[in-house]
Amino acid sequence: MRSVIVVGAGAMGRTWLDTIARRSDLHVSAVVDVVEGAARSAVEERGWDAPVFSTADGALSAVHADMLLNVTIPEAHLAVSSAALRAGVPVLSEKPVTPTVAEALQLADLSESTGVLLVTSQSRRFSPGISTFRDALQARGGAGQLDTRFFQNPRFGGFRDRMDHPLLVDMAIHSFDQARFLLDEDPESVYCEEFAPSWSWFDGGAAAEAIFRFPSGARFSYSGSWCADGLVTSWNGDWRGSAPDGTVTWDGEAEVVAQGRDDDPAAVPLGPAPDGEGLDAALAEFVAALDGGPVPSGEVHLNVWSLAMVEAAVQSADRGERIVLADVFDAARRDASAR
Ligand SMILES: NC(=O)c1ccc[n+]([C@@H]2O[C@H](COP(=O)([O-])OP(=O)(O)OC[C@H]3O[C@@H](n4cnc5c(N)ncnc54)[C@H](O)[C@@H]3O)[C@@H](O)[C@H]2O)c1
């Protein structure tokens, strides 16, 4: 039985507590939140007797932990994950691993120097739909042109309404990470325009159009909006991949359809999901790695590419020019070294 400290008892932290509770090989040894009442109510609502703390350091020095789940707000990710890595406790963190690439590189260095695993949970990589879509594209020679349309209309009413880049910074990382998963490579450059449709209820740019170029020559285009009333897509977006031997579409949920030059369009049956979907699957992959299994796909050195896609897209939108990812990493590396 492994002991887990959960840090952050907000909406997502509570979802993670229930995800951990579904596993018989894990138990929550402490819940932490700067608002101690939040941690206490999360524990009490579940009828548990786990101790609560107001700092990650306090919990790490008081209770045993085999892993720590970092479900705090992004601005706290660096401090909380660093504390765990320094204490020798592997970390599974909510996305984004940190708000900036420079901070993510700091954490990657710390993970390397301590030899302790740090993984970002990118739960939208794990569903029968996306795996089936990816397999169908690969069977047709791999996508050379991939696009997604993400159109939703949430009325959050909180901090997202005030953010400078709500869609790109808070949401697009999911689609960008999915594109890396689907193409199985990391991008070279991006050109992005971000804007605020006249009817938007967000302060910042809640719509964006971005085109990424990949080393193979593949292009990934992202068309997204968070202020699109009517005909919304799924929260995974609506995807199309064009490959040498045909085209495959995915509605972001359970419908994958493929067609070659000489076939009729045909639904592709979804594959199995032995480790579940979403958070359950991300957790299963992390626990398997602790048991000596493969390096998780969200390991910090790999995952920083998804964050770099966001940072590069924001830079491109701000400057009105194409941004090369290598330049983003060079600047972030200089920034990380200077800290
Ligand atoms: N994967 C997804 O689909 C998904 C969905 C929603 C949120 N998230 C991510 O999950 C994380 C949490 O989001 P949320 O919606 O639960 O936010 P939230 O604001 O509801 O909860 C965050 C909690 O962290 C606590 N906190 C802040 N700083 C802390 C610190 N230093 N130590 C301990 N606790 C601290 C806050 O008091 C709050 O209770 C974010 O990184 C967010 O991006 C992911």
mmCIF file of C-alpha atoms and ligand atoms in Angstrom:
data_model
loop_
_atom_site.group_PDB
_atom_site.id
_atom_site.type_symbol
_atom_site.label_atom_id
_atom_site.label_comp_id
_atom_site.label_asym_id
_atom_site.label_seq_id
_atom_site.Cartn_x
_atom_site.Cartn_y
_atom_site.Cartn_z
ATOM 1 C CA MET A 1 0.000 0.000 0.000
ATOM 2 C CA ARG A 2 1.466 3.365 -1.032
ATOM 3 C CA SER A 3 0.854 6.564 0.938
ATOM 4 C CA VAL A 4 -0.117 9.711 -0.960
ATOM 5 C CA ILE A 5 -0.032 13.339 0.179
ATOM 6 C CA VAL A 6 -2.544 15.418 -1.783
ATOM 7 C CA VAL A 7 -1.733 19.135 -1.892
ATOM 8 C CA GLY A 8 -4.573 21.411 -3.010
ATOM 9 C CA ALA A 9 -8.140 20.622 -1.921
ATOM 10 C CA GLY A 10 -10.011 22.722 -4.467
ATOM 11 C CA ALA A 11 -12.335 21.401 -7.174
ATOM 12 C CA MET A 12 -9.689 19.323 -8.931
ATOM 13 C CA GLY A 13 -7.989 18.225 -5.687
ATOM 14 C CA ARG A 14 -11.269 16.669 -4.561
ATOM 15 C CA THR A 15 -11.636 14.873 -7.881
ATOM 16 C CA TRP A 16 -8.132 13.483 -7.375
ATOM 17 C CA LEU A 17 -8.987 12.325 -3.819
ATOM 18 C CA ASP A 18 -11.814 10.246 -5.281
ATOM 19 C CA THR A 19 -9.529 8.959 -8.042
ATOM 20 C CA ILE A 20 -7.005 7.754 -5.454
ATOM 21 C CA ALA A 21 -9.789 6.183 -3.402
ATOM 22 C CA ARG A 22 -10.733 3.990 -6.377
ATOM 23 C CA ARG A 23 -7.357 2.203 -6.084
ATOM 24 C CA SER A 24 -6.845 -0.473 -3.440
ATOM 25 C CA ASP A 25 -3.046 -0.022 -3.512
ATOM 26 C CA LEU A 26 -3.078 3.680 -2.515
ATOM 27 C CA HIS A 27 -4.251 5.576 0.526
ATOM 28 C CA VAL A 28 -4.247 9.288 1.320
ATOM 29 C CA SER A 29 -1.850 9.922 4.233
ATOM 30 C CA ALA A 30 -2.449 13.709 4.391
ATOM 31 C CA VAL A 31 -4.376 16.494 2.672
ATOM 32 C CA VAL A 32 -2.842 19.959 2.437
ATOM 33 C CA ASP A 33 -4.332 23.315 1.564
ATOM 34 C CA VAL A 34 -3.271 26.849 2.465
ATOM 35 C CA VAL A 35 -6.908 27.225 3.437
ATOM 36 C CA GLU A 36 -6.818 24.566 6.144
ATOM 37 C CA GLY A 37 -10.628 24.425 6.327
ATOM 38 C CA ALA A 38 -10.670 23.350 2.656
ATOM 39 C CA ALA A 39 -8.435 20.381 3.431
ATOM 40 C CA ARG A 40 -10.450 19.502 6.527
ATOM 41 C CA SER A 41 -13.812 19.604 4.779
ATOM 42 C CA ALA A 42 -12.454 17.504 1.878
ATOM 43 C CA VAL A 43 -11.384 14.843 4.394
ATOM 44 C CA GLU A 44 -14.552 15.024 6.486
ATOM 45 C CA GLU A 45 -16.897 14.884 3.491
ATOM 46 C CA ARG A 46 -15.339 11.529 2.644
ATOM 47 C CA GLY A 47 -15.525 10.187 6.201
ATOM 48 C CA TRP A 48 -11.720 9.838 6.349
ATOM 49 C CA ASP A 49 -9.401 10.524 9.282
ATOM 50 C CA ALA A 50 -6.319 11.660 7.306
ATOM 51 C CA PRO A 51 -4.418 14.543 8.979
ATOM 52 C CA VAL A 52 -4.595 17.976 7.348
ATOM 53 C CA PHE A 53 -1.835 20.561 6.974
ATOM 54 C CA SER A 54 -1.508 24.084 5.656
ATOM 55 C CA THR A 55 1.870 23.597 3.939
ATOM 56 C CA ALA A 56 3.386 20.836 1.839
ATOM 57 C CA ASP A 57 6.607 21.057 3.905
ATOM 58 C CA GLY A 58 4.613 20.514 7.099
ATOM 59 C CA ALA A 59 2.989 17.380 5.720
ATOM 60 C CA LEU A 60 6.209 16.040 4.205
ATOM 61 C CA SER A 61 8.005 16.275 7.551
ATOM 62 C CA ALA A 62 5.120 14.833 9.600
ATOM 63 C CA VAL A 63 3.756 11.861 7.636
ATOM 64 C CA HIS A 64 5.153 9.110 5.454
ATOM 65 C CA ALA A 65 4.628 9.556 1.711
ATOM 66 C CA ASP A 66 5.498 7.408 -1.282
ATOM 67 C CA MET A 67 4.161 10.036 -3.673
ATOM 68 C CA LEU A 68 2.671 13.533 -3.698
ATOM 69 C CA LEU A 69 -0.127 14.838 -5.874
ATOM 70 C CA ASN A 70 0.218 18.547 -6.623
ATOM 71 C CA VAL A 71 -3.237 19.946 -7.349
ATOM 72 C CA THR A 72 -2.594 23.503 -6.239
ATOM 73 C CA ILE A 73 -3.034 26.584 -8.413
ATOM 74 C CA PRO A 74 -0.358 26.836 -11.152
ATOM 75 C CA GLU A 75 1.514 29.651 -9.326
ATOM 76 C CA ALA A 76 2.168 27.271 -6.391
ATOM 77 C CA HIS A 77 3.306 24.311 -8.500
ATOM 78 C CA LEU A 78 7.027 25.174 -8.451
ATOM 79 C CA ALA A 79 7.288 25.541 -4.671
ATOM 80 C CA VAL A 80 5.167 22.489 -3.833
ATOM 81 C CA SER A 81 6.805 20.138 -6.368
ATOM 82 C CA SER A 82 10.293 21.355 -5.363
ATOM 83 C CA ALA A 83 9.568 20.610 -1.693
ATOM 84 C CA ALA A 84 8.543 17.054 -2.548
ATOM 85 C CA LEU A 85 11.488 16.380 -4.866
ATOM 86 C CA ARG A 86 13.924 17.664 -2.219
ATOM 87 C CA ALA A 87 12.274 15.317 0.293
ATOM 88 C CA GLY A 88 12.777 12.415 -2.147
ATOM 89 C CA VAL A 89 9.033 12.016 -2.817
ATOM 90 C CA PRO A 90 7.914 11.439 -6.449
ATOM 91 C CA VAL A 91 5.368 13.944 -7.753
ATOM 92 C CA LEU A 92 2.358 13.688 -10.002
ATOM 93 C CA SER A 93 1.350 17.274 -10.807
ATOM 94 C CA GLU A 94 -1.716 18.770 -12.411
ATOM 95 C CA LYS A 95 -1.076 20.694 -15.606
ATOM 96 C CA PRO A 96 0.588 23.071 -16.260
ATOM 97 C CA VAL A 97 3.713 21.719 -14.572
ATOM 98 C CA THR A 98 4.548 25.393 -13.825
ATOM 99 C CA PRO A 99 3.307 28.664 -15.343
ATOM 100 C CA THR A 100 6.522 29.199 -17.377
ATOM 101 C CA VAL A 101 8.997 27.079 -19.325
ATOM 102 C CA ALA A 102 11.885 28.558 -17.272
ATOM 103 C CA GLU A 103 10.310 27.277 -14.049
ATOM 104 C CA ALA A 104 9.583 23.901 -15.641
ATOM 105 C CA LEU A 105 13.264 23.601 -16.617
ATOM 106 C CA GLN A 106 14.202 24.379 -12.997
ATOM 107 C CA LEU A 107 11.990 21.500 -11.877
ATOM 108 C CA ALA A 108 13.402 19.217 -14.580
ATOM 109 C CA ASP A 109 16.912 19.998 -13.287
ATOM 110 C CA LEU A 110 15.830 19.312 -9.712
ATOM 111 C CA SER A 111 14.193 16.030 -10.721
ATOM 112 C CA GLU A 112 17.432 15.057 -12.466
ATOM 113 C CA SER A 113 19.756 16.059 -9.621
ATOM 114 C CA THR A 114 17.634 14.357 -6.941
ATOM 115 C CA GLY A 115 16.817 11.352 -9.131
ATOM 116 C CA VAL A 116 13.148 11.718 -8.137
ATOM 117 C CA LEU A 117 10.356 11.348 -10.699
ATOM 118 C CA LEU A 118 8.166 14.330 -11.620
ATOM 119 C CA VAL A 119 5.255 13.788 -14.000
ATOM 120 C CA THR A 120 2.512 16.111 -15.251
ATOM 121 C CA SER A 121 -0.900 14.559 -15.599
ATOM 122 C CA GLN A 122 -2.203 15.333 -19.100
ATOM 123 C CA SER A 123 -5.369 13.349 -18.631
ATOM 124 C CA ARG A 124 -6.797 14.117 -22.091
ATOM 125 C CA ARG A 125 -4.165 11.808 -23.618
ATOM 126 C CA PHE A 126 -5.952 8.872 -22.073
ATOM 127 C CA SER A 127 -9.181 7.767 -23.720
ATOM 128 C CA PRO A 128 -10.173 4.981 -26.086
ATOM 129 C CA GLY A 129 -11.201 7.692 -28.580
ATOM 130 C CA ILE A 130 -7.813 9.381 -28.879
ATOM 131 C CA SER A 131 -5.879 6.077 -28.878
ATOM 132 C CA THR A 132 -8.103 4.699 -31.623
ATOM 133 C CA PHE A 133 -7.759 7.932 -33.641
ATOM 134 C CA ARG A 134 -3.963 7.805 -33.290
ATOM 135 C CA ASP A 135 -3.771 4.107 -34.229
ATOM 136 C CA ALA A 136 -6.019 4.669 -37.264
ATOM 137 C CA LEU A 137 -3.842 7.573 -38.438
ATOM 138 C CA GLN A 138 -0.670 5.543 -37.981
ATOM 139 C CA ALA A 139 -2.189 2.629 -39.903
ATOM 140 C CA ARG A 140 -2.693 5.069 -42.813
ATOM 141 C CA GLY A 141 0.904 6.292 -42.729
ATOM 142 C CA GLY A 142 0.650 8.982 -40.020
ATOM 143 C CA ALA A 143 -0.978 12.401 -40.204
ATOM 144 C CA GLY A 144 0.858 15.025 -42.252
ATOM 145 C CA GLN A 145 -1.907 17.567 -41.718
ATOM 146 C CA LEU A 146 -3.755 17.574 -38.428
ATOM 147 C CA ASP A 147 -6.338 20.021 -37.220
ATOM 148 C CA THR A 148 -8.676 20.553 -34.348
ATOM 149 C CA ARG A 149 -11.531 22.937 -33.760
ATOM 150 C CA PHE A 150 -12.304 23.672 -30.105
ATOM 151 C CA PHE A 151 -15.421 25.769 -29.562
ATOM 152 C CA GLN A 152 -17.001 26.094 -26.134
ATOM 153 C CA ASN A 153 -18.866 28.792 -24.180
ATOM 154 C CA PRO A 154 -18.158 28.424 -20.442
ATOM 155 C CA ARG A 155 -19.297 31.183 -18.077
ATOM 156 C CA PHE A 156 -16.676 30.538 -15.364
ATOM 157 C CA GLY A 157 -17.131 33.838 -13.587
ATOM 158 C CA GLY A 158 -13.760 33.501 -11.810
ATOM 159 C CA PHE A 159 -10.065 34.179 -12.432
ATOM 160 C CA ARG A 160 -10.256 32.920 -16.040
ATOM 161 C CA ASP A 161 -12.523 35.830 -16.967
ATOM 162 C CA ARG A 162 -9.732 38.238 -15.930
ATOM 163 C CA MET A 163 -6.722 36.418 -17.488
ATOM 164 C CA ASP A 164 -4.732 37.965 -20.366
ATOM 165 C CA HIS A 165 -4.725 34.747 -22.416
ATOM 166 C CA PRO A 166 -7.486 32.560 -20.959
ATOM 167 C CA LEU A 167 -7.875 30.117 -23.840
ATOM 168 C CA LEU A 168 -4.198 29.718 -24.742
ATOM 169 C CA VAL A 169 -2.876 29.533 -21.172
ATOM 170 C CA ASP A 170 -5.635 27.657 -19.362
ATOM 171 C CA MET A 171 -7.078 25.341 -22.008
ATOM 172 C CA ALA A 172 -5.086 25.037 -25.238
ATOM 173 C CA ILE A 173 -2.325 23.050 -23.514
ATOM 174 C CA HIS A 174 -4.675 20.049 -23.659
ATOM 175 C CA SER A 175 -5.069 20.242 -27.454
ATOM 176 C CA PHE A 176 -1.377 21.035 -27.976
ATOM 177 C CA ASP A 177 -0.376 18.052 -25.842
ATOM 178 C CA GLN A 178 -2.830 15.849 -27.738
ATOM 179 C CA ALA A 179 -1.250 16.969 -31.043
ATOM 180 C CA ARG A 180 2.221 15.923 -29.789
ATOM 181 C CA PHE A 181 0.720 12.567 -28.802
ATOM 182 C CA LEU A 182 -1.024 12.111 -32.152
ATOM 183 C CA LEU A 183 1.958 13.130 -34.302
ATOM 184 C CA ASP A 184 4.543 11.536 -31.987
ATOM 185 C CA GLU A 185 6.961 14.429 -32.415
ATOM 186 C CA ASP A 186 7.690 17.848 -30.953
ATOM 187 C CA PRO A 187 7.096 21.044 -32.939
ATOM 188 C CA GLU A 188 9.632 23.416 -34.468
ATOM 189 C CA SER A 189 7.669 26.644 -34.737
ATOM 190 C CA VAL A 190 4.280 28.329 -34.420
ATOM 191 C CA TYR A 191 2.409 31.280 -35.822
ATOM 192 C CA CYS A 192 -0.589 32.305 -33.731
ATOM 193 C CA GLU A 193 -3.192 35.045 -33.690
ATOM 194 C CA GLU A 194 -5.218 35.596 -30.547
ATOM 195 C CA PHE A 195 -8.205 37.897 -30.424
ATOM 196 C CA ALA A 196 -11.339 38.909 -28.565
ATOM 197 C CA PRO A 197 -14.550 38.505 -30.570
ATOM 198 C CA SER A 198 -16.822 41.524 -30.066
ATOM 199 C CA TRP A 199 -19.302 39.480 -28.010
ATOM 200 C CA SER A 200 -16.708 37.881 -25.722
ATOM 201 C CA TRP A 201 -17.384 37.967 -21.972
ATOM 202 C CA PHE A 202 -13.669 37.422 -21.185
ATOM 203 C CA ASP A 203 -11.267 40.341 -20.552
ATOM 204 C CA GLY A 204 -8.426 38.649 -22.476
ATOM 205 C CA GLY A 205 -8.274 37.029 -25.908
ATOM 206 C CA ALA A 206 -10.650 34.096 -25.701
ATOM 207 C CA ALA A 207 -10.204 32.984 -29.317
ATOM 208 C CA ALA A 208 -7.089 31.881 -31.209
ATOM 209 C CA GLU A 209 -5.896 30.486 -34.521
ATOM 210 C CA ALA A 210 -2.489 28.781 -34.444
ATOM 211 C CA ILE A 211 -0.411 26.776 -36.925
ATOM 212 C CA PHE A 212 2.463 24.608 -35.676
ATOM 213 C CA ARG A 213 5.150 23.166 -37.945
ATOM 214 C CA PHE A 214 6.785 19.851 -37.031
ATOM 215 C CA PRO A 215 10.230 18.503 -38.074
ATOM 216 C CA SER A 216 8.648 15.843 -40.335
ATOM 217 C CA GLY A 217 6.927 18.640 -42.260
ATOM 218 C CA ALA A 218 3.577 17.926 -40.644
ATOM 219 C CA ARG A 219 1.361 20.883 -39.739
ATOM 220 C CA PHE A 220 -1.048 21.086 -36.823
ATOM 221 C CA SER A 221 -3.642 23.831 -36.865
ATOM 222 C CA TYR A 222 -5.680 24.855 -33.852
ATOM 223 C CA SER A 223 -8.812 26.909 -34.114
ATOM 224 C CA GLY A 224 -10.351 27.661 -30.751
ATOM 225 C CA SER A 225 -12.784 29.818 -28.862
ATOM 226 C CA TRP A 226 -14.150 29.996 -25.350
ATOM 227 C CA CYS A 227 -16.940 32.375 -26.312
ATOM 228 C CA ALA A 228 -18.732 30.340 -28.968
ATOM 229 C CA ASP A 229 -22.431 30.010 -28.206
ATOM 230 C CA GLY A 230 -24.131 27.313 -30.245
ATOM 231 C CA LEU A 231 -22.920 24.147 -31.971
ATOM 232 C CA VAL A 232 -20.153 23.652 -29.408
ATOM 233 C CA THR A 233 -17.571 20.925 -29.977
ATOM 234 C CA SER A 234 -16.673 18.359 -27.343
ATOM 235 C CA TRP A 235 -14.184 19.468 -24.662
ATOM 236 C CA ASN A 236 -11.563 17.441 -26.547
ATOM 237 C CA GLY A 237 -12.253 19.408 -29.738
ATOM 238 C CA ASP A 238 -13.193 18.026 -33.131
ATOM 239 C CA TRP A 239 -10.255 16.490 -35.028
ATOM 240 C CA ARG A 240 -9.253 15.610 -38.584
ATOM 241 C CA GLY A 241 -6.009 14.014 -39.734
ATOM 242 C CA SER A 242 -4.933 13.674 -43.318
ATOM 243 C CA ALA A 243 -2.470 10.805 -43.997
ATOM 244 C CA PRO A 244 -0.867 9.211 -47.096
ATOM 245 C CA ASP A 245 -3.492 6.447 -47.174
ATOM 246 C CA GLY A 246 -6.582 8.415 -46.270
ATOM 247 C CA THR A 247 -8.304 10.568 -43.694
ATOM 248 C CA VAL A 248 -9.457 9.935 -40.140
ATOM 249 C CA THR A 249 -11.744 12.087 -38.016
ATOM 250 C CA TRP A 250 -12.473 12.040 -34.273
ATOM 251 C CA ASP A 251 -15.296 13.972 -32.635
ATOM 252 C CA GLY A 252 -13.332 14.160 -29.377
ATOM 253 C CA GLU A 253 -15.579 11.579 -27.782
ATOM 254 C CA ALA A 254 -16.356 8.097 -29.063
ATOM 255 C CA GLU A 255 -16.688 8.505 -32.840
ATOM 256 C CA VAL A 256 -13.677 7.756 -35.018
ATOM 257 C CA VAL A 257 -14.299 7.521 -38.773
ATOM 258 C CA ALA A 258 -11.774 6.622 -41.480
ATOM 259 C CA GLN A 259 -11.822 6.618 -45.249
ATOM 260 C CA GLY A 260 -9.179 5.789 -47.860
ATOM 261 C CA ARG A 261 -9.206 6.735 -51.538
ATOM 262 C CA ASP A 262 -11.206 3.677 -52.576
ATOM 263 C CA ASP A 263 -13.252 2.918 -49.421
ATOM 264 C CA ASP A 264 -16.510 4.117 -48.017
ATOM 265 C CA PRO A 265 -16.266 6.061 -44.747
ATOM 266 C CA ALA A 266 -16.295 3.526 -41.902
ATOM 267 C CA ALA A 267 -16.571 3.843 -38.143
ATOM 268 C CA VAL A 268 -13.451 2.529 -36.407
ATOM 269 C CA PRO A 269 -14.311 0.443 -33.315
ATOM 270 C CA LEU A 270 -12.778 1.855 -30.146
ATOM 271 C CA GLY A 271 -9.927 -0.072 -28.551
ATOM 272 C CA PRO A 272 -9.915 -1.189 -24.909
ATOM 273 C CA ALA A 273 -8.780 1.033 -22.008
ATOM 274 C CA PRO A 274 -7.374 -1.475 -19.491
ATOM 275 C CA ASP A 275 -6.194 1.256 -17.092
ATOM 276 C CA GLY A 276 -9.345 3.357 -17.413
ATOM 277 C CA GLU A 277 -9.459 6.857 -18.838
ATOM 278 C CA GLY A 278 -8.442 10.363 -17.844
ATOM 279 C CA LEU A 279 -7.152 10.772 -14.310
ATOM 280 C CA ASP A 280 -7.406 7.033 -13.522
ATOM 281 C CA ALA A 281 -5.163 6.200 -16.469
ATOM 282 C CA ALA A 282 -2.673 8.990 -15.700
ATOM 283 C CA LEU A 283 -2.437 7.715 -12.127
ATOM 284 C CA ALA A 284 -2.051 4.103 -13.283
ATOM 285 C CA GLU A 285 0.810 5.099 -15.597
ATOM 286 C CA PHE A 286 2.521 6.977 -12.743
ATOM 287 C CA VAL A 287 2.182 4.095 -10.255
ATOM 288 C CA ALA A 288 3.441 1.636 -12.881
ATOM 289 C CA ALA A 289 6.552 3.824 -13.300
ATOM 290 C CA LEU A 290 7.159 3.696 -9.524
ATOM 291 C CA ASP A 291 7.009 -0.083 -9.895
ATOM 292 C CA GLY A 292 9.758 0.048 -12.554
ATOM 293 C CA GLY A 293 7.485 0.447 -15.590
ATOM 294 C CA PRO A 294 8.055 2.756 -18.556
ATOM 295 C CA VAL A 295 8.724 6.475 -18.157
ATOM 296 C CA PRO A 296 5.293 8.204 -18.194
ATOM 297 C CA SER A 297 4.470 10.322 -21.232
ATOM 298 C CA GLY A 298 4.060 13.373 -18.971
ATOM 299 C CA GLU A 299 7.541 13.088 -17.411
ATOM 300 C CA VAL A 300 8.716 16.685 -16.914
ATOM 301 C CA HIS A 301 11.456 16.685 -19.582
ATOM 302 C CA LEU A 302 8.911 15.468 -22.158
ATOM 303 C CA ASN A 303 5.926 17.454 -20.919
ATOM 304 C CA VAL A 304 7.763 20.783 -21.007
ATOM 305 C CA TRP A 305 7.237 20.697 -24.784
ATOM 306 C CA SER A 306 3.479 21.107 -24.354
ATOM 307 C CA LEU A 307 4.047 24.088 -22.071
ATOM 308 C CA ALA A 308 6.555 25.511 -24.567
ATOM 309 C CA MET A 309 3.866 25.294 -27.279
ATOM 310 C CA VAL A 310 1.642 27.514 -25.138
ATOM 311 C CA GLU A 311 4.427 29.974 -24.359
ATOM 312 C CA ALA A 312 5.471 30.148 -28.024
ATOM 313 C CA ALA A 313 1.859 30.666 -29.168
ATOM 314 C CA VAL A 314 1.397 33.526 -26.689
ATOM 315 C CA GLN A 315 4.695 35.117 -27.811
ATOM 316 C CA SER A 316 3.670 34.784 -31.448
ATOM 317 C CA ALA A 317 0.306 36.417 -30.757
ATOM 318 C CA ASP A 318 1.961 39.238 -28.812
ATOM 319 C CA ARG A 319 4.646 39.919 -31.431
ATOM 320 C CA GLY A 320 2.745 39.102 -34.609
ATOM 321 C CA GLU A 321 5.518 36.811 -35.880
ATOM 322 C CA ARG A 322 6.430 33.149 -36.206
ATOM 323 C CA ILE A 323 8.193 31.822 -33.091
ATOM 324 C CA VAL A 324 10.783 29.047 -33.141
ATOM 325 C CA LEU A 325 10.502 26.692 -30.184
ATOM 326 C CA ALA A 326 14.290 26.350 -29.856
ATOM 327 C CA ASP A 327 14.445 30.103 -29.148
ATOM 328 C CA VAL A 328 11.810 29.741 -26.441
ATOM 329 C CA PHE A 329 13.903 27.016 -24.799
ATOM 330 C CA ASP A 330 17.141 29.053 -25.107
ATOM 331 C CA ALA A 331 15.544 32.065 -23.411
ATOM 332 C CA ALA A 332 13.965 29.866 -20.729
ATOM 333 C CA ARG A 333 17.281 28.120 -20.078
ATOM 334 C CA ARG A 334 18.999 31.508 -19.594
ATOM 335 C CA ASP A 335 16.195 32.594 -17.285
ATOM 336 C CA ALA A 336 16.362 29.319 -15.302
ATOM 337 C CA SER A 337 20.158 29.617 -14.905
ATOM 338 C CA ALA A 338 19.832 33.208 -13.709
ATOM 339 C CA ARG A 339 17.425 32.242 -10.909
HETATM 340 N N1 LIG B 1 -6.810 18.323 -16.110
HETATM 341 C C1 LIG B 1 -7.886 19.063 -16.120
HETATM 342 O O1 LIG B 1 -8.802 18.870 -16.904
HETATM 343 C C2 LIG B 1 -7.990 20.186 -15.108
HETATM 344 C C3 LIG B 1 -9.238 20.757 -14.825
HETATM 345 C C4 LIG B 1 -9.297 21.758 -13.840
HETATM 346 C C5 LIG B 1 -8.129 22.176 -13.198
HETATM 347 N N2 LIG B 1 -6.938 21.606 -13.531
HETATM 348 C C6 LIG B 1 -5.692 22.039 -12.858
HETATM 349 O O2 LIG B 1 -5.732 21.619 -11.495
HETATM 350 C C7 LIG B 1 -5.081 22.586 -10.668
HETATM 351 C C8 LIG B 1 -6.048 23.047 -9.569
HETATM 352 O O3 LIG B 1 -7.196 23.607 -10.184
HETATM 353 P P1 LIG B 1 -8.573 23.790 -9.390
HETATM 354 O O4 LIG B 1 -9.611 24.047 -10.430
HETATM 355 O O5 LIG B 1 -8.761 22.673 -8.411
HETATM 356 O O6 LIG B 1 -8.259 25.146 -8.592
HETATM 357 P P2 LIG B 1 -8.905 25.602 -7.212
HETATM 358 O O7 LIG B 1 -8.600 27.055 -7.111
HETATM 359 O O8 LIG B 1 -10.318 25.124 -7.097
HETATM 360 O O9 LIG B 1 -8.055 24.795 -6.103
HETATM 361 C C9 LIG B 1 -6.702 25.008 -5.848
HETATM 362 C C10 LIG B 1 -6.463 24.834 -4.357
HETATM 363 O O10 LIG B 1 -5.060 24.945 -4.101
HETATM 364 C C11 LIG B 1 -4.910 25.636 -2.868
HETATM 365 N N3 LIG B 1 -3.561 26.180 -2.793
HETATM 366 C C12 LIG B 1 -3.052 27.253 -3.434
HETATM 367 N N4 LIG B 1 -1.751 27.406 -3.142
HETATM 368 C C13 LIG B 1 -1.419 26.394 -2.302
HETATM 369 C C14 LIG B 1 -0.224 26.006 -1.651
HETATM 370 N N5 LIG B 1 0.917 26.672 -1.816
HETATM 371 N N6 LIG B 1 -0.242 24.904 -0.860
HETATM 372 C C15 LIG B 1 -1.393 24.228 -0.667
HETATM 373 N N7 LIG B 1 -2.573 24.550 -1.263
HETATM 374 C C16 LIG B 1 -2.575 25.615 -2.074
HETATM 375 C C17 LIG B 1 -6.025 26.691 -2.866
HETATM 376 O O11 LIG B 1 -6.310 27.170 -1.580
HETATM 377 C C18 LIG B 1 -7.172 25.906 -3.493
HETATM 378 O O12 LIG B 1 -7.972 25.264 -2.516
HETATM 379 C C19 LIG B 1 -4.620 23.712 -11.607
HETATM 380 O O13 LIG B 1 -3.269 23.491 -11.940
HETATM 381 C C20 LIG B 1 -5.519 23.542 -12.818
HETATM 382 O O14 LIG B 1 -4.911 24.008 -14.021
HETATM 383 C C21 LIG B 1 -6.860 20.612 -14.445
#
